[in-house]
């Protein structure tokens, strides 16, 4: 959608679900890496020094941000995603003669560190301020939501930011990871499309929605699987329409 378009949504559900969904994008990239790697499974900084190769399942904003931080620290990183392009919750869907963003409608920047990062993305031409209207529909009444916070969208599509951030990272697309296993050589991954991946990895980071992660972990990793099972996600409805 262009920056002049109107987006209609249930604002209360959107605020509680989608803004939380994008909360990781507002953090320092190195902090994201720390959240996903050092804390998961009790990994410490001393153990991380021994890690050379990392597979990240999920090429959304969180997975890509984690990958960039790891690459900056000297690790060999490979992203895996089931979709045909990176983006996750910032995806863009193509139809026969048109396309639409069907994930997060926008994001905001509050912290100074993140605002600085946002400015670099604006200069790179992959995002821009969004000045469109947001309305709340309740009992047949339409009310415009306050527009005090500066909102940003990807240009020309919402997934432009993800593509830009992942441009220097190997991304294995159309790889639906269905199984992970630990061997003497390291972690190995299996996808529905390609079977076993030829390379092994020292560490795996799972950066996909809880329900998908629960299915992947199964009974093999009971503790992590239970965490995913108990995670609560709120729905966010998106209307995709085309006018002629």
Short mmCIF file of C-alpha atoms in Angstrom, two decimals:
data_model
loop_
_atom_site.label_atom_id
_atom_site.label_comp_id
_atom_site.label_asym_id
_atom_site.label_seq_id
_atom_site.Cartn_x
_atom_site.Cartn_y
_atom_site.Cartn_z
CA UNK A 1 0.00 0.00 0.00
CA UNK A 2 1.13 3.53 -0.60
CA UNK A 3 1.69 6.04 2.18
CA UNK A 4 -1.59 7.77 1.33
CA UNK A 5 -3.80 4.71 1.75
CA UNK A 6 -6.36 4.11 4.51
CA UNK A 7 -5.99 1.15 6.84
CA UNK A 8 -9.02 -0.08 8.77
CA UNK A 9 -8.56 -2.29 11.82
CA UNK A 10 -9.75 -3.07 15.30
CA UNK A 11 -7.44 -0.64 17.07
CA UNK A 12 -7.58 -2.25 20.53
CA UNK A 13 -6.65 -5.68 19.21
CA UNK A 14 -4.07 -4.17 16.91
CA UNK A 15 -2.38 -2.18 19.66
CA UNK A 16 -2.14 -5.15 22.01
CA UNK A 17 -1.09 -7.67 19.38
CA UNK A 18 0.78 -6.10 16.49
CA UNK A 19 2.72 -3.47 18.42
CA UNK A 20 3.87 -6.18 20.83
CA UNK A 21 4.73 -8.33 17.81
CA UNK A 22 7.05 -5.60 16.56
CA UNK A 23 8.52 -4.77 19.98
CA UNK A 24 11.75 -6.57 19.11
CA UNK A 25 12.39 -4.21 16.24
CA UNK A 26 12.59 -1.34 18.72
CA UNK A 27 15.55 -2.81 20.61
CA UNK A 28 19.27 -2.56 20.03
CA UNK A 29 20.21 -5.28 17.54
CA UNK A 30 22.88 -6.65 19.87
CA UNK A 31 20.32 -6.84 22.67
CA UNK A 32 18.07 -8.92 20.44
CA UNK A 33 20.92 -11.34 19.88
CA UNK A 34 21.49 -11.56 23.62
CA UNK A 35 17.82 -12.33 24.23
CA UNK A 36 17.70 -15.09 21.63
CA UNK A 37 21.07 -16.69 22.20
CA UNK A 38 22.61 -16.11 25.61
CA UNK A 39 19.42 -16.61 27.63
CA UNK A 40 17.90 -19.49 25.66
CA UNK A 41 18.95 -22.90 27.00
CA UNK A 42 21.30 -21.29 29.50
CA UNK A 43 23.91 -20.20 26.99
CA UNK A 44 26.58 -17.94 28.48
CA UNK A 45 29.05 -15.55 26.90
CA UNK A 46 31.88 -18.03 27.48
CA UNK A 47 29.97 -20.73 25.60
CA UNK A 48 29.12 -18.30 22.81
CA UNK A 49 32.83 -17.73 22.22
CA UNK A 50 33.08 -21.35 21.06
CA UNK A 51 30.18 -21.00 18.64
CA UNK A 52 31.20 -20.41 15.02
CA UNK A 53 28.14 -21.30 12.94
CA UNK A 54 24.50 -20.50 13.70
CA UNK A 55 21.27 -21.48 11.96
CA UNK A 56 18.33 -19.15 12.54
CA UNK A 57 14.88 -20.51 11.78
CA UNK A 58 12.65 -17.60 10.82
CA UNK A 59 13.59 -14.67 8.59
CA UNK A 60 11.30 -12.09 10.13
CA UNK A 61 12.56 -8.89 11.74
CA UNK A 62 13.61 -10.68 14.95
CA UNK A 63 15.49 -13.44 13.13
CA UNK A 64 17.21 -11.04 10.74
CA UNK A 65 18.18 -8.65 13.55
CA UNK A 66 19.64 -11.54 15.50
CA UNK A 67 21.53 -12.68 12.40
CA UNK A 68 23.03 -9.23 11.83
CA UNK A 69 24.24 -8.97 15.42
CA UNK A 70 25.78 -12.44 15.25
CA UNK A 71 27.45 -11.71 11.94
CA UNK A 72 28.88 -8.48 13.36
CA UNK A 73 30.42 -10.55 16.17
CA UNK A 74 32.14 -12.83 13.66
CA UNK A 75 29.73 -15.76 13.51
CA UNK A 76 28.76 -17.59 10.31
CA UNK A 77 24.99 -17.24 10.09
CA UNK A 78 22.38 -18.82 7.82
CA UNK A 79 18.69 -17.90 7.89
CA UNK A 80 15.94 -20.40 7.04
CA UNK A 81 12.35 -19.45 6.22
CA UNK A 82 9.34 -21.29 4.83
CA UNK A 83 8.22 -18.31 2.74
CA UNK A 84 9.44 -17.19 -0.67
CA UNK A 85 10.89 -13.99 0.80
CA UNK A 86 12.05 -12.57 4.14
CA UNK A 87 9.73 -10.46 6.26
CA UNK A 88 7.68 -12.56 8.67
CA UNK A 89 5.17 -10.17 10.25
CA UNK A 90 6.18 -7.53 7.70
CA UNK A 91 5.19 -9.64 4.71
CA UNK A 92 3.80 -8.50 1.37
CA UNK A 93 1.48 -10.68 -0.70
CA UNK A 94 1.41 -10.56 -4.49
CA UNK A 95 -1.75 -11.21 -6.48
CA UNK A 96 -2.26 -11.30 -10.26
CA UNK A 97 -2.08 -7.56 -10.92
CA UNK A 98 -1.57 -6.06 -7.47
CA UNK A 99 -0.10 -6.62 -4.04
CA UNK A 100 -0.82 -5.79 -0.39
CA UNK A 101 0.91 -5.70 2.98
CA UNK A 102 -0.90 -8.23 5.16
CA UNK A 103 1.15 -8.27 8.36
CA UNK A 104 2.01 -5.33 10.57
CA UNK A 105 0.46 -2.16 9.17
CA UNK A 106 3.19 0.11 10.53
CA UNK A 107 5.70 0.48 13.35
CA UNK A 108 6.70 3.30 15.70
CA UNK A 109 10.02 4.39 17.17
CA UNK A 110 10.25 5.64 20.76
CA UNK A 111 13.79 5.08 22.02
CA UNK A 112 16.64 7.33 20.87
CA UNK A 113 18.75 4.35 19.80
CA UNK A 114 16.01 2.94 17.63
CA UNK A 115 15.14 6.36 16.19
CA UNK A 116 18.75 6.66 15.07
CA UNK A 117 18.48 3.28 13.34
CA UNK A 118 15.19 4.32 11.72
CA UNK A 119 16.86 7.42 10.26
CA UNK A 120 19.44 5.22 8.51
CA UNK A 121 16.61 3.20 6.97
CA UNK A 122 14.89 6.38 5.78
CA UNK A 123 18.14 7.54 4.15
CA UNK A 124 18.46 4.12 2.51
CA UNK A 125 14.98 4.60 1.02
CA UNK A 126 13.43 1.43 2.48
CA UNK A 127 10.98 3.09 4.89
CA UNK A 128 9.15 6.41 5.15
CA UNK A 129 6.77 8.18 7.56
CA UNK A 130 3.18 7.07 7.09
CA UNK A 131 0.53 9.79 7.30
CA UNK A 132 -2.54 7.71 6.50
CA UNK A 133 -5.67 7.53 8.62
CA UNK A 134 -6.40 4.85 11.21
CA UNK A 135 -10.03 4.41 12.20
CA UNK A 136 -11.83 2.30 14.77
CA UNK A 137 -15.16 0.74 13.79
CA UNK A 138 -17.45 0.02 16.72
CA UNK A 139 -21.21 -0.55 16.59
CA UNK A 140 -21.51 0.94 13.11
CA UNK A 141 -19.64 4.08 14.19
CA UNK A 142 -16.32 5.05 12.67
CA UNK A 143 -13.90 7.06 14.79
CA UNK A 144 -10.49 8.29 13.70
CA UNK A 145 -7.73 7.21 16.07
CA UNK A 146 -5.34 9.90 17.28
CA UNK A 147 -2.34 10.35 15.03
CA UNK A 148 0.14 11.73 17.56
CA UNK A 149 2.75 8.99 17.25
CA UNK A 150 4.95 9.02 14.15
CA UNK A 151 4.34 5.83 12.21
CA UNK A 152 6.57 4.27 9.56
CA UNK A 153 6.02 1.83 6.71
CA UNK A 154 8.29 0.05 4.28
CA UNK A 155 8.57 1.38 0.73
CA UNK A 156 7.56 0.40 -1.80
CA UNK A 157 6.25 -2.53 0.29
CA UNK A 158 6.39 -3.41 3.99
CA UNK A 159 8.90 -6.23 3.46
CA UNK A 160 11.42 -3.83 1.88
CA UNK A 161 13.01 -3.31 5.29
CA UNK A 162 13.50 -7.04 5.85
CA UNK A 163 15.01 -7.45 2.39
CA UNK A 164 17.37 -4.57 3.06
CA UNK A 165 18.48 -5.89 6.45
CA UNK A 166 18.99 -9.42 5.11
CA UNK A 167 20.78 -8.36 1.92
CA UNK A 168 24.22 -9.48 3.17
CA UNK A 169 23.09 -12.66 4.97
CA UNK A 170 22.53 -16.10 3.39
CA UNK A 171 18.79 -16.82 3.43
CA UNK A 172 17.44 -20.26 2.54
CA UNK A 173 13.90 -19.52 1.35
CA UNK A 174 11.10 -22.05 0.79
CA UNK A 175 12.64 -24.14 3.57
CA UNK A 176 9.97 -25.28 6.01
CA UNK A 177 12.08 -26.70 8.82
CA UNK A 178 10.25 -29.79 10.07
CA UNK A 179 12.90 -31.38 12.28
CA UNK A 180 16.10 -30.50 14.14
CA UNK A 181 18.55 -32.97 15.65
CA UNK A 182 21.80 -32.87 17.62
CA UNK A 183 24.68 -34.99 16.34
CA UNK A 184 28.39 -35.27 17.11
CA UNK A 185 29.07 -32.86 14.24
CA UNK A 186 26.53 -30.33 15.51
CA UNK A 187 22.91 -29.43 14.86
CA UNK A 188 21.32 -30.59 11.63
CA UNK A 189 18.10 -29.34 10.05
CA UNK A 190 15.52 -31.05 7.87
CA UNK A 191 13.05 -29.21 5.64
CA UNK A 192 9.89 -30.50 4.01
CA UNK A 193 11.08 -29.26 0.62
CA UNK A 194 14.76 -30.28 0.58
CA UNK A 195 15.22 -32.92 3.27
CA UNK A 196 18.43 -32.77 5.33
CA UNK A 197 20.48 -29.61 4.97
CA UNK A 198 24.07 -30.52 4.00
CA UNK A 199 25.72 -28.34 6.67
CA UNK A 200 25.67 -28.72 10.45
CA UNK A 201 25.63 -25.82 12.92
CA UNK A 202 27.00 -25.14 16.39
CA UNK A 203 23.80 -23.43 17.50
CA UNK A 204 20.19 -23.05 16.40
CA UNK A 205 18.06 -19.98 17.08
CA UNK A 206 14.29 -20.38 16.68
CA UNK A 207 12.65 -17.08 15.75
CA UNK A 208 9.17 -18.15 14.66
CA UNK A 209 5.71 -17.84 16.29
CA UNK A 210 5.22 -19.99 19.43
CA UNK A 211 2.76 -22.44 17.89
CA UNK A 212 5.10 -23.15 15.00
CA UNK A 213 8.04 -23.48 17.39
CA UNK A 214 6.05 -25.87 19.61
CA UNK A 215 5.35 -28.12 16.64
CA UNK A 216 9.01 -28.09 15.63
CA UNK A 217 10.33 -28.80 19.12
CA UNK A 218 7.78 -31.52 19.89
CA UNK A 219 8.57 -33.91 22.73
CA UNK A 220 12.28 -33.80 21.98
CA UNK A 221 12.75 -30.52 23.84
CA UNK A 222 9.99 -30.67 26.44
CA UNK A 223 10.97 -27.59 28.47
CA UNK A 224 11.12 -25.23 25.50
CA UNK A 225 8.05 -26.84 23.97
CA UNK A 226 6.03 -26.13 27.13
CA UNK A 227 7.12 -22.48 27.09
CA UNK A 228 5.83 -22.18 23.53
CA UNK A 229 2.58 -23.98 24.40
CA UNK A 230 1.88 -21.51 27.21
CA UNK A 231 2.57 -18.42 25.10
CA UNK A 232 -0.57 -16.38 24.46
CA UNK A 233 -1.00 -14.55 21.18
CA UNK A 234 -3.81 -12.12 20.39
CA UNK A 235 -5.42 -12.05 16.94
CA UNK A 236 -4.97 -9.21 14.50
CA UNK A 237 -7.39 -9.09 11.58
CA UNK A 238 -6.25 -7.51 8.32
CA UNK A 239 -8.59 -6.61 5.48
CA UNK A 240 -7.03 -6.98 2.03
CA UNK A 241 -9.08 -5.25 -0.67
CA UNK A 242 -8.60 -4.15 -4.26
CA UNK A 243 -10.56 -1.36 -5.95
CA UNK A 244 -10.98 -0.96 -9.70
#
